[in-house]
Amino acid sequence: MAIDRSRTAPQGAHRAAHGGHAAVPGGRSRNRAQLTNQLTQTLPELDVEATRAQLGQPVITFDHVTKVYPAQPNKPALADVSLQIYAGEFLFLVGHSGSGKSTFIKLLTREIKPSQGHIYVADEDLSSMRNWRVPYLRRNIGCVFQDFKLLPSKTVFENVAFALEVIGKSKHVVKTQVPEVLRLVGLQEKFGKLPDQLSGGEQQRVSIARAIVNRPPLLICDEPTGNLDPQTSRGIMDLLERINRTGTTVLVATHDREMVDNMRRRVIALERGRLTRDQDRGVYGFDV
Amino acid sequence: MSSIGYFFKESLQGFARNLSTALGSIITIFLSLLIIGVFFVAGSMLNNLMKSVESEVTITAYVADDAPEEDIQSVMSTISQMPDVAEVSFTTKEQALENFSNSMTSNPEIIEQLDGTNPLPASIDVELTDPQAVQSVASSIESDQAYVKISEDPENAGDSIKYGQGTVERLFQLTNYVRYIGIALIVLLIFIALVFINNTIRLAILARRKEIAIMRLVGASNGFIRGPFLMEGALHALIGSVLAIIVIQLLRTFALPQLENAIRFLDFTVPDMTYVMIYVGLAVAGVIIGLIGSAIAMRRYLKV
């Protein structure tokens, strides 16, 4: 993959040995310092940038991505965004309405194609991906939305099972994986309930269960707590963190300042389509 | 394959959900295929009819009343030597009158008006081995000097030779008209059927758009998303074509004998094999119309 791996943001220099050590918060920079030390002792002239690139393979790379919608040719929804997301990361995508968050997510699931630039997901270029392969890309990306998108006529179990059935999984897989994932999200008592009979937080848990039942390596959440009260939101974020600890990369687009400030994870800020901030253990940072 | 079962279940549900539009598209397909089928049956009847008319083509060369017996005999033997001639026979004036009165039993007053005179000429009748050769045989008889001498009007011997000029051609023309009208009608009907199927499938897609959105989200393959709709369109078309086949078969068993009774002198029999082929063709055409109609609807309303 011939891409410039340097980060756009000033804090980028920290983010070296990500991916490989994602599960050890705080240990990262120390680890990297040690590693760099060792390397400089044994191989003094080694290119540190190159070593860094090998340590953490990015699962997602945005390479100077610009998206212009035909309706607004002078105002790009995303303008020259370059960034990398590493396996096992938990990151927030923040920005006001219209800043390009939704465009960012739609580009990732290949609902739309970039006007310029390239997006790579697991080494595959989405702009040149054939249409018939898109469903297979989406099987590797779980999606959670603000409005849950549950089928009202199906029970909790059926809603989650639906995601497996339509990608051709066997009955056996459905019978074993659906209860397991529903237990993981804490809905073991509600298998037979219809979405209408659940609270908002429970509905969002069903939707998270549906997103992860096929064990995708990447989970994208678009305003997952937008419709929920702060306490329920906290529960949802705990759940997302738990999912992240199993190795899933989690990307959360949000307006929730408190959430971002409390969790202190990587924060990517978009403003009028531009990437204005990419910060480890960042804060929401916008005036509300 | 389990997904075939899934498609079938889903398409049946779609059927129940939009019963009125589903019935609409089934009925249009049924009517279209019925008319198409009737046209094909009528076409093959006409074909058969033409074949029998062709095989009955004979040349009648009228002979003057005062022609000597031996001249007639020699002309007949010349004609029987000609290529493509199967049999040559002679009809006397008396026989001609008898044949005529036999064919006119329904209005005997015509015979009565003749008042015992016999205006009909004697004739040499020529049967052919190949009906296509009728023109060439007729012209060789016409150019035979021996015949010209005994013909009714030696100045214009051609007028004395009758072989149903134009009948066959006129029949051909008729079948061509029928064919053009049929094709135009069939194209129109297929178009209407496509519009109806398109509409039905569009409603089915709208009714399930939430499910479709989720299927796309979780990565169901395009074929899996399209399957139920294709199946639904094909199912409607198949039901329509089966109805059309049943009605044609009913017409064949009940209406055709009535028609044959009413028009005795025409032969409406078509081989069973032709019917079977028309039925199979209707079913296949129906399914293809259904698939195309739903494919068009999906192209327009189902982005996958």
Coordinates of C-alpha atoms in Angstrom, one line a residue:
Chain A
M1 CA 0.0 0.0 0.0
A2 CA 1.9 3.1 -1.2
I3 CA 0.4 5.7 1.0
D4 CA 1.9 8.4 3.1
R5 CA 1.4 7.2 6.6
S6 CA 2.2 10.4 8.4
R7 CA -0.6 11.9 10.5
T8 CA -2.0 15.2 9.6
A9 CA -2.5 16.5 13.1
P10 CA 0.3 17.8 15.3
Q11 CA -0.2 15.2 17.9
G12 CA 0.4 12.5 15.4
A13 CA 3.9 11.9 16.5
H14 CA 2.6 10.1 19.6
R15 CA 0.6 7.6 17.7
A16 CA 3.4 5.4 16.7
A17 CA 3.1 1.9 18.1
H18 CA -0.7 1.9 18.1
G19 CA -2.6 -1.2 17.1
G20 CA -0.1 -3.6 18.5
H21 CA -0.6 -2.4 22.1
A22 CA -4.0 -0.9 21.9
A23 CA -5.2 -2.7 25.0
V24 CA -2.6 -1.2 27.3
P25 CA -3.6 2.4 27.9
G26 CA -0.7 4.6 28.9
G27 CA 1.9 1.9 28.2
R28 CA 2.1 2.8 24.6
S29 CA 4.5 5.7 24.5
R30 CA 6.8 4.0 27.1
N31 CA 6.8 0.9 25.0
R32 CA 7.6 2.8 21.9
A33 CA 10.4 4.7 23.6
Q34 CA 11.9 1.4 24.7
L35 CA 11.6 0.0 21.3
T36 CA 13.1 2.9 19.6
N37 CA 15.9 2.8 22.1
Q38 CA 16.6 -0.8 21.3
L39 CA 16.4 -0.2 17.6
T40 CA 18.7 2.8 17.6
Q41 CA 21.2 0.8 19.7
T42 CA 21.3 -2.2 17.3
L43 CA 20.6 -0.5 14.1
P44 CA 21.6 3.2 14.4
E45 CA 20.7 4.2 10.9
L46 CA 17.2 2.6 10.7
D47 CA 14.4 4.8 9.5
V48 CA 12.2 5.1 12.6
E49 CA 9.2 6.2 10.5
A50 CA 9.4 2.9 8.5
T51 CA 9.6 0.8 11.7
R52 CA 6.6 2.6 13.1
A53 CA 4.6 1.8 10.0
Q54 CA 5.3 -1.9 10.4
L55 CA 4.3 -1.9 14.1
G56 CA 0.7 -0.9 13.6
Q57 CA -1.0 -1.8 10.4
P58 CA -3.8 0.7 9.8
V59 CA -7.1 -1.0 9.1
I60 CA -8.6 2.2 7.6
T61 CA -6.7 4.8 5.7
F62 CA -8.1 8.0 4.3
D63 CA -5.7 9.4 1.7
H64 CA -6.5 13.0 0.8
V65 CA -10.2 12.2 0.5
T66 CA -12.6 14.9 -0.8
K67 CA -16.3 14.4 -1.3
V68 CA -18.3 17.0 -3.2
Y69 CA -22.1 16.4 -3.5
P70 CA -23.5 17.5 -6.8
A71 CA -26.1 19.7 -5.0
Q72 CA -23.4 21.8 -3.5
P73 CA -20.4 21.9 -5.9
N74 CA -18.7 24.7 -4.1
K75 CA -18.9 23.4 -0.6
P76 CA -17.2 20.0 -0.2
A77 CA -18.7 17.8 2.5
L78 CA -15.2 16.5 3.1
A79 CA -12.1 18.3 2.0
D80 CA -8.7 16.7 1.7
V81 CA -9.0 14.4 4.7
S82 CA -6.1 12.1 5.4
L83 CA -6.0 9.9 8.5
Q84 CA -5.4 6.3 9.6
I85 CA -7.2 4.1 12.0
Y86 CA -5.5 1.2 13.6
A87 CA -6.8 -2.2 14.5
G88 CA -8.3 -2.2 18.0
E89 CA -8.6 1.5 18.4
F90 CA -11.6 3.3 20.0
L91 CA -12.1 6.7 18.5
F92 CA -14.6 9.5 18.5
L93 CA -15.6 11.5 15.5
V94 CA -16.8 14.9 16.6
G95 CA -18.1 17.9 14.9
H96 CA -21.2 20.1 14.4
S97 CA -24.0 19.1 12.2
G98 CA -23.0 19.4 8.6
S99 CA -19.3 19.0 9.4
G100 CA -19.0 15.9 7.4
K101 CA -19.4 13.1 10.0
S102 CA -22.2 11.3 8.2
T103 CA -20.3 11.6 4.9
F104 CA -17.3 10.1 6.6
I105 CA -19.3 7.1 7.7
K106 CA -21.1 6.7 4.4
L107 CA -17.7 6.7 2.7
L108 CA -16.5 3.9 5.0
T109 CA -19.4 1.7 4.2
R110 CA -19.2 2.6 0.6
E111 CA -22.6 4.0 0.3
I112 CA -21.0 6.8 -1.6
K113 CA -17.6 7.1 -3.3
P114 CA -15.1 9.8 -2.7
S115 CA -14.8 12.5 -5.4
Q116 CA -11.1 12.6 -5.0
G117 CA -8.6 10.6 -3.0
H118 CA -8.6 7.0 -1.8
I119 CA -10.0 5.1 1.1
Y120 CA -8.5 1.8 2.1
V121 CA -10.2 -0.7 4.4
A122 CA -8.0 -3.7 5.1
D123 CA -5.8 -2.9 2.2
E124 CA -8.7 -2.7 -0.3
D125 CA -9.3 0.5 -2.2
L126 CA -13.0 1.4 -1.8
S127 CA -13.0 3.7 -4.8
S128 CA -12.1 1.0 -7.2
M129 CA -14.1 -1.8 -5.4
R130 CA -16.5 -3.6 -7.6
N131 CA -20.2 -3.2 -6.7
W132 CA -20.8 -6.9 -6.1
R133 CA -18.0 -6.9 -3.4
V134 CA -19.6 -4.1 -1.4
P135 CA -21.8 -6.5 0.6
Y136 CA -18.7 -8.4 1.7
L137 CA -17.1 -5.2 2.9
R138 CA -20.3 -4.4 4.9
R139 CA -20.2 -7.8 6.5
N140 CA -16.9 -6.7 8.1
I141 CA -18.4 -3.4 9.4
G142 CA -21.0 -3.3 12.1
C143 CA -23.2 -0.2 12.0
V144 CA -25.3 1.3 14.9
F145 CA -27.5 4.3 14.4
Q146 CA -29.3 6.9 16.4
D147 CA -32.7 5.6 15.3
F148 CA -31.8 1.9 16.0
K149 CA -33.3 0.7 12.7
L150 CA -35.0 -2.3 14.2
L151 CA -37.8 -4.2 12.4
P152 CA -40.9 -3.6 14.5
S153 CA -42.6 -6.9 13.5
K154 CA -39.8 -9.0 14.6
T155 CA -38.8 -10.0 18.1
V156 CA -35.4 -9.1 19.7
F157 CA -34.1 -12.5 18.8
E158 CA -35.4 -12.4 15.2
N159 CA -34.0 -8.9 14.7
V160 CA -30.5 -10.1 15.6
A161 CA -31.0 -13.4 13.8
F162 CA -32.1 -11.5 10.6
A163 CA -28.6 -10.1 10.2
L164 CA -27.1 -13.6 10.1
E165 CA -29.9 -15.2 8.0
V166 CA -29.6 -12.7 5.2
I167 CA -25.9 -13.3 4.8
G168 CA -26.6 -17.0 4.5
K169 CA -25.5 -18.3 7.9
S170 CA -26.8 -21.7 8.9
K171 CA -29.5 -22.2 11.5
H172 CA -27.0 -23.7 13.8
V173 CA -24.8 -20.6 13.7
V174 CA -27.9 -18.4 14.3
K175 CA -29.0 -20.6 17.3
T176 CA -25.6 -20.4 19.0
Q177 CA -24.4 -16.9 18.2
V178 CA -27.6 -14.9 18.7
P179 CA -28.2 -15.9 22.4
E180 CA -24.5 -15.4 23.1
V181 CA -24.4 -11.8 21.7
L182 CA -27.7 -10.9 23.4
R183 CA -26.2 -12.0 26.7
L184 CA -23.2 -9.9 25.9
V185 CA -25.3 -6.8 25.6
G186 CA -27.4 -7.7 28.6
L187 CA -30.7 -8.7 27.1
Q188 CA -30.8 -12.3 28.0
E189 CA -34.3 -11.8 29.5
K190 CA -35.8 -10.1 26.5
F191 CA -35.4 -12.6 23.6
G192 CA -39.1 -12.7 22.7
K193 CA -40.0 -9.0 23.2
L194 CA -40.9 -6.8 20.3
P195 CA -38.9 -3.5 19.9
D196 CA -41.9 -1.5 20.9
Q197 CA -41.9 -3.2 24.3
L198 CA -38.3 -2.1 25.1
S199 CA -36.9 1.1 26.4
G200 CA -34.7 3.2 24.1
G201 CA -31.5 2.0 25.7
E202 CA -32.6 -1.6 25.3
Q203 CA -33.5 -1.0 21.7
Q204 CA -30.0 0.4 21.1
R205 CA -28.5 -2.7 22.7
V206 CA -30.5 -4.9 20.3
S207 CA -29.1 -2.8 17.4
I208 CA -25.6 -3.1 18.8
A209 CA -26.1 -6.9 19.2
R210 CA -27.2 -7.0 15.6
A211 CA -24.2 -5.0 14.5
I212 CA -21.7 -7.3 16.2
V213 CA -23.4 -10.7 15.9
N214 CA -21.3 -11.5 12.8
R215 CA -18.2 -10.4 14.7
P216 CA -17.0 -7.7 12.4
P217 CA -13.6 -6.2 13.1
L218 CA -14.9 -2.7 12.8
L219 CA -18.0 -1.2 14.6
I220 CA -19.3 2.2 13.5
C221 CA -21.8 4.0 15.6
D222 CA -23.5 7.1 14.3
E223 CA -24.8 9.1 17.3
P224 CA -25.5 5.9 19.3
T225 CA -26.6 7.9 22.3
G226 CA -28.4 10.7 20.5
N227 CA -31.8 9.6 21.6
L228 CA -30.9 8.4 25.1
D229 CA -30.7 10.0 28.5
P230 CA -27.2 10.5 30.1
Q231 CA -27.3 7.5 32.3
T232 CA -28.5 5.1 29.6
S233 CA -25.9 6.6 27.3
R234 CA -23.2 5.7 29.9
G235 CA -24.4 2.1 29.8
I236 CA -24.2 2.0 26.0
M237 CA -20.7 3.5 26.1
D238 CA -19.6 0.9 28.6
L239 CA -20.9 -1.7 26.3
L240 CA -19.0 -0.3 23.4
E241 CA -15.9 -0.2 25.5
R242 CA -16.3 -3.8 26.4
I243 CA -16.7 -4.7 22.7
N244 CA -13.6 -2.7 22.0
R245 CA -11.7 -4.7 24.5
T246 CA -12.4 -7.9 22.6
G247 CA -10.3 -6.4 19.8
T248 CA -13.0 -4.7 17.7
T249 CA -12.1 -1.3 16.3
V250 CA -14.9 1.1 17.4
L251 CA -15.6 4.4 15.7
V252 CA -18.2 6.6 17.4
A253 CA -19.6 9.7 15.8
T254 CA -21.1 11.9 18.5
H255 CA -22.3 15.2 19.8
D256 CA -22.0 14.1 23.3
R257 CA -19.4 16.4 24.9
E258 CA -19.6 14.8 28.3
M259 CA -19.0 11.3 26.9
V260 CA -16.0 12.3 24.9
D261 CA -14.5 14.3 27.7
N262 CA -15.0 11.5 30.2
M263 CA -13.6 8.7 28.1
R264 CA -10.5 10.3 26.9
R265 CA -10.0 8.4 23.8
R266 CA -8.6 9.4 20.4
V267 CA -10.7 12.2 19.0
I268 CA -11.0 13.2 15.4
A269 CA -12.6 16.6 14.9
L270 CA -14.2 17.7 11.6
E271 CA -15.2 21.3 10.9
R272 CA -16.8 22.2 7.6
G273 CA -15.4 19.1 6.0
R274 CA -11.9 19.6 7.2
L275 CA -10.0 17.6 9.6
T276 CA -9.1 20.1 12.3
R277 CA -7.9 17.9 15.1
D278 CA -6.7 14.4 15.6
Q279 CA -5.8 13.9 19.3
D280 CA -4.9 11.0 21.5
R281 CA -7.0 10.9 24.7
G282 CA -8.7 14.1 23.5
V283 CA -11.7 16.1 24.5
Y284 CA -14.8 17.2 22.7
G285 CA -13.2 20.7 22.3
F286 CA -16.1 22.5 20.6
D287 CA -18.1 25.3 22.3
V288 CA -21.6 24.2 22.6
Chain B
M1 CA -30.5 -24.3 -1.1
S2 CA -32.1 -22.6 1.9
S3 CA -32.3 -19.2 0.3
I4 CA -34.7 -20.4 -2.4
G5 CA -37.0 -21.4 0.3
Y6 CA -36.6 -18.0 1.9
F7 CA -37.3 -16.3 -1.4
F8 CA -40.4 -18.4 -1.9
K9 CA -41.7 -17.5 1.6
E10 CA -41.0 -13.9 1.2
S11 CA -42.6 -13.7 -2.3
L12 CA -45.8 -15.4 -0.9
Q13 CA -45.8 -12.8 1.9
G14 CA -45.5 -10.1 -0.7
F15 CA -48.4 -11.6 -2.5
A16 CA -50.6 -11.6 0.5
R17 CA -49.5 -8.0 1.4
N18 CA -50.5 -6.5 -1.9
L19 CA -53.4 -8.7 -2.9
S20 CA -55.1 -6.2 -5.1
T21 CA -52.1 -5.2 -7.1
A22 CA -50.9 -8.7 -7.3
L23 CA -54.3 -9.8 -8.7
G24 CA -54.0 -6.8 -11.2
S25 CA -50.7 -8.0 -12.5
I26 CA -51.8 -11.6 -12.6
I27 CA -55.0 -10.7 -14.6
T28 CA -53.1 -8.6 -17.1
I29 CA -50.6 -11.3 -17.7
F30 CA -53.4 -13.8 -17.9
L31 CA -55.3 -11.8 -20.5
S32 CA -52.1 -10.9 -22.5
L33 CA -51.0 -14.5 -22.6
L34 CA -54.6 -15.7 -23.4
I35 CA -54.8 -13.5 -26.4
I36 CA -51.2 -14.4 -27.5
G37 CA -52.1 -18.1 -27.1
V38 CA -55.4 -17.7 -29.0
F39 CA -53.4 -16.0 -31.8
F40 CA -51.0 -18.8 -32.0
V41 CA -53.7 -21.4 -32.1
A42 CA -55.5 -19.5 -34.8
G43 CA -52.3 -19.1 -36.6
S44 CA -51.6 -22.8 -36.7
M45 CA -55.2 -23.5 -37.7
L46 CA -54.8 -21.1 -40.6
N47 CA -51.6 -22.7 -41.5
N48 CA -53.2 -26.1 -41.6
L49 CA -56.1 -24.7 -43.6
M50 CA -53.7 -23.3 -46.2
K51 CA -51.9 -26.6 -46.5
S52 CA -55.2 -28.4 -47.2
V53 CA -56.3 -25.7 -49.7
E54 CA -52.9 -26.0 -51.5
S55 CA -53.3 -29.8 -51.7
E56 CA -56.7 -29.4 -53.2
V57 CA -55.5 -27.3 -56.0
T58 CA -56.5 -28.8 -59.4
I59 CA -56.5 -27.4 -62.9
T60 CA -59.7 -27.4 -64.7
A61 CA -59.4 -26.9 -68.5
Y62 CA -62.8 -26.3 -70.0
V63 CA -63.5 -27.8 -73.4
A64 CA -65.8 -26.5 -76.1
D65 CA -69.2 -28.4 -76.5
D66 CA -68.4 -29.4 -80.0
A67 CA -64.9 -30.7 -79.5
P68 CA -64.3 -34.2 -81.0
E69 CA -63.8 -37.1 -78.7
E70 CA -60.4 -38.1 -80.1
D71 CA -59.0 -34.6 -79.8
I72 CA -59.9 -34.6 -76.2
Q73 CA -58.3 -38.0 -75.7
S74 CA -55.0 -36.9 -77.3
V75 CA -54.9 -33.6 -75.2
M76 CA -55.5 -35.6 -72.1
S77 CA -52.6 -38.0 -72.9
T78 CA -50.3 -35.0 -73.7
I79 CA -51.2 -33.4 -70.3
S80 CA -50.6 -36.7 -68.4
Q81 CA -47.1 -36.7 -69.9
M82 CA -46.3 -33.3 -68.4
P83 CA -44.1 -33.1 -65.2
D84 CA -45.8 -32.7 -61.8
V85 CA -49.1 -34.1 -63.1
A86 CA -50.6 -36.8 -61.0
E87 CA -53.9 -37.7 -62.7
V88 CA -56.0 -36.5 -65.6
S89 CA -59.7 -37.1 -65.8
F90 CA -62.6 -35.9 -67.9
T91 CA -65.9 -34.4 -66.6
T92 CA -68.7 -34.4 -69.1
K93 CA -71.3 -31.7 -69.3
E94 CA -73.9 -34.0 -67.6
Q95 CA -71.5 -34.8 -64.7
A96 CA -70.7 -31.1 -64.4
L97 CA -74.4 -30.3 -64.0
E98 CA -74.8 -33.1 -61.5
N99 CA -71.8 -31.9 -59.4
F100 CA -73.2 -28.4 -59.5
S101 CA -76.7 -29.4 -58.4
N102 CA -75.2 -31.5 -55.7
S103 CA -73.3 -28.5 -54.3
M104 CA -76.4 -26.4 -54.5
T105 CA -78.8 -28.6 -52.5
S106 CA -79.5 -25.8 -50.1
N107 CA -81.0 -23.6 -52.9
P108 CA -82.5 -25.9 -55.5
E109 CA -84.3 -23.0 -57.1
I110 CA -81.1 -22.1 -59.0
I111 CA -81.3 -25.5 -60.8
E112 CA -85.0 -25.0 -61.5
Q113 CA -84.3 -21.7 -63.1
L114 CA -82.0 -23.5 -65.6
D115 CA -85.2 -25.0 -67.1
G116 CA -83.5 -28.2 -68.2
T117 CA -80.8 -26.5 -70.2
N118 CA -77.1 -27.2 -69.4
P119 CA -74.9 -24.1 -69.6
L120 CA -71.9 -25.9 -68.0
P121 CA -69.0 -26.9 -70.2
A122 CA -67.2 -30.3 -70.1
S123 CA -63.7 -30.1 -68.7
I124 CA -60.4 -31.9 -68.4
D125 CA -59.4 -32.0 -64.7
V126 CA -55.7 -32.2 -63.8
E127 CA -54.5 -33.2 -60.3
L128 CA -51.0 -32.3 -59.4
T129 CA -48.2 -34.0 -57.4
D130 CA -46.8 -30.6 -56.3
P131 CA -49.3 -27.8 -55.7
Q132 CA -46.5 -25.2 -56.2
A133 CA -46.2 -26.2 -59.8
V134 CA -49.8 -25.2 -60.6
Q135 CA -48.8 -22.1 -62.5
S136 CA -46.2 -23.8 -64.8
V137 CA -48.5 -26.7 -65.6
A138 CA -51.4 -24.4 -66.4
S139 CA -49.3 -22.3 -68.8
S140 CA -48.0 -25.4 -70.6
I141 CA -51.5 -26.6 -71.1
E142 CA -52.4 -23.1 -72.4
S143 CA -49.6 -23.2 -74.9
D144 CA -50.5 -26.7 -76.2
Q145 CA -51.9 -26.1 -79.7
A146 CA -54.1 -29.2 -79.5
Y147 CA -55.8 -27.9 -76.5
V148 CA -56.2 -24.4 -77.9
K149 CA -58.2 -25.9 -80.8
I150 CA -60.7 -27.6 -78.5
S151 CA -60.9 -24.9 -75.9
E152 CA -64.1 -22.9 -75.5
D153 CA -62.5 -19.8 -77.1
P154 CA -59.4 -20.6 -79.3
E155 CA -58.6 -16.8 -79.5
N156 CA -58.1 -16.8 -75.7
A157 CA -57.4 -20.3 -74.5
G158 CA -56.0 -19.0 -71.1
D159 CA -59.5 -18.0 -70.0
S160 CA -60.7 -21.6 -70.3
I161 CA -58.1 -22.8 -67.7
K162 CA -59.1 -22.3 -64.1
Y163 CA -56.9 -23.3 -61.2
G164 CA -58.1 -21.0 -58.4
Q165 CA -55.8 -18.2 -59.4
G166 CA -55.4 -15.8 -56.5
T167 CA -57.1 -17.9 -53.9
V168 CA -53.8 -19.1 -52.4
E169 CA -52.3 -15.7 -52.7
R170 CA -55.3 -14.1 -51.0
L171 CA -55.0 -16.6 -48.2
F172 CA -51.4 -15.8 -47.8
Q173 CA -52.2 -12.1 -47.6
L174 CA -54.9 -12.7 -45.0
T175 CA -52.5 -14.7 -42.8
N176 CA -50.0 -11.8 -43.2
Y177 CA -52.5 -9.3 -42.0
V178 CA -53.5 -11.5 -39.1
R179 CA -49.8 -11.9 -38.3
Y180 CA -49.1 -8.1 -38.3
I181 CA -52.1 -7.3 -36.2
G182 CA -51.2 -10.2 -33.9
I183 CA -47.7 -9.0 -33.4
A184 CA -48.8 -5.4 -32.8
L185 CA -51.3 -6.6 -30.3
I186 CA -48.9 -8.9 -28.6
V187 CA -46.3 -6.2 -28.2
L188 CA -48.9 -3.9 -26.7
L189 CA -50.1 -6.5 -24.3
I190 CA -46.6 -7.4 -23.2
F191 CA -45.9 -3.8 -22.6
I192 CA -49.0 -3.5 -20.5
A193 CA -48.1 -6.6 -18.6
L194 CA -44.6 -5.3 -17.9
V195 CA -46.1 -2.0 -16.6
F196 CA -48.4 -3.9 -14.2
I197 CA -45.7 -6.2 -12.9
N198 CA -43.4 -3.2 -12.5
N199 CA -46.0 -1.5 -10.4
T200 CA -46.7 -4.5 -8.3
I201 CA -43.0 -5.1 -7.6
R202 CA -42.5 -1.4 -6.8
L203 CA -45.2 -1.6 -4.1
A204 CA -43.6 -4.8 -2.8
I205 CA -40.2 -3.0 -2.6
L206 CA -41.8 0.0 -0.9
A207 CA -43.5 -2.3 1.7
R208 CA -40.2 -3.8 2.6
R209 CA -37.8 -0.9 2.3
K210 CA -36.9 -1.0 6.0
E211 CA -35.9 -4.6 5.7
I212 CA -34.0 -3.9 2.6
A213 CA -32.1 -1.0 4.3
I214 CA -31.1 -3.4 7.1
M215 CA -30.2 -6.2 4.7
R216 CA -27.9 -3.8 2.8
L217 CA -26.5 -2.6 6.1
V218 CA -25.5 -6.0 7.3
G219 CA -24.1 -7.0 4.0
A220 CA -26.7 -9.2 2.4
S221 CA -25.6 -9.9 -1.2
N222 CA -27.4 -8.1 -4.0
G223 CA -28.8 -11.4 -5.3
F224 CA -30.2 -12.2 -1.9
I225 CA -32.0 -8.9 -1.7
R226 CA -33.3 -9.2 -5.2
G227 CA -34.3 -12.8 -5.1
P228 CA -37.7 -12.5 -3.4
F229 CA -38.8 -9.7 -5.8
L230 CA -37.7 -11.7 -8.9
M231 CA -39.5 -14.7 -7.4
E232 CA -42.6 -12.7 -6.8
G233 CA -42.7 -11.3 -10.3
A234 CA -42.1 -14.7 -11.8
L235 CA -44.8 -16.3 -9.6
H236 CA -47.4 -13.8 -10.7
A237 CA -46.5 -14.3 -14.3
L238 CA -46.6 -18.1 -13.8
I239 CA -50.0 -18.0 -12.2
G240 CA -51.2 -15.8 -15.1
S241 CA -49.9 -18.1 -17.7
V242 CA -51.3 -21.2 -16.1
L243 CA -54.8 -19.5 -16.1
A244 CA -54.3 -18.6 -19.8
I245 CA -53.4 -22.2 -20.6
I246 CA -56.4 -23.5 -18.7
V247 CA -58.8 -21.1 -20.5
I248 CA -57.3 -22.0 -23.9
Q249 CA -57.7 -25.7 -23.1
L250 CA -61.3 -25.1 -22.1
L251 CA -62.0 -23.2 -25.3
R252 CA -60.5 -26.1 -27.2
T253 CA -62.6 -28.7 -25.5
F254 CA -65.9 -26.8 -25.4
A255 CA -65.9 -23.9 -27.9
L256 CA -64.0 -25.5 -30.8
P257 CA -66.5 -28.3 -31.5
Q258 CA -69.3 -25.6 -31.7
L259 CA -67.2 -23.7 -34.2
E260 CA -66.5 -26.8 -36.2
N261 CA -70.3 -27.6 -36.3
A262 CA -71.1 -24.1 -37.5
I263 CA -68.5 -23.9 -40.2
R264 CA -68.5 -27.4 -41.6
F265 CA -66.3 -27.0 -44.7
L266 CA -63.2 -25.7 -42.8
D267 CA -60.9 -28.0 -40.9
F268 CA -59.9 -26.6 -37.5
T269 CA -57.9 -29.5 -36.3
V270 CA -54.4 -28.7 -35.0
P271 CA -52.1 -31.5 -33.8
D272 CA -51.9 -32.1 -30.0
M273 CA -48.2 -31.5 -30.2
T274 CA -48.8 -27.9 -31.4
Y275 CA -51.0 -27.2 -28.4
V276 CA -48.4 -28.6 -26.0
M277 CA -45.8 -26.4 -27.6
I278 CA -48.0 -23.3 -27.4
Y279 CA -48.7 -24.1 -23.7
V280 CA -45.0 -24.5 -22.9
G281 CA -44.2 -21.4 -24.9
L282 CA -46.9 -19.4 -22.9
A283 CA -45.5 -20.5 -19.6
V284 CA -41.9 -19.7 -20.5
A285 CA -43.0 -16.3 -22.0
G286 CA -44.9 -15.5 -18.9
V287 CA -42.0 -16.2 -16.6
I288 CA -39.7 -14.2 -18.8
I289 CA -42.2 -11.3 -18.7
G290 CA -42.4 -11.5 -15.0
L291 CA -38.7 -11.6 -14.5
I292 CA -38.1 -8.6 -16.8
G293 CA -40.9 -6.6 -15.2
S294 CA -39.5 -7.1 -11.7
A295 CA -35.9 -6.5 -12.9
I296 CA -37.0 -3.1 -14.3
A297 CA -38.7 -2.3 -11.1
M298 CA -35.7 -3.2 -9.1
R299 CA -33.4 -1.2 -11.3
R300 CA -35.5 1.9 -10.7
Y301 CA -36.5 1.5 -7.0
L302 CA -34.0 -0.8 -5.4
K303 CA -30.5 0.6 -5.1
V304 CA -28.3 -2.2 -3.9

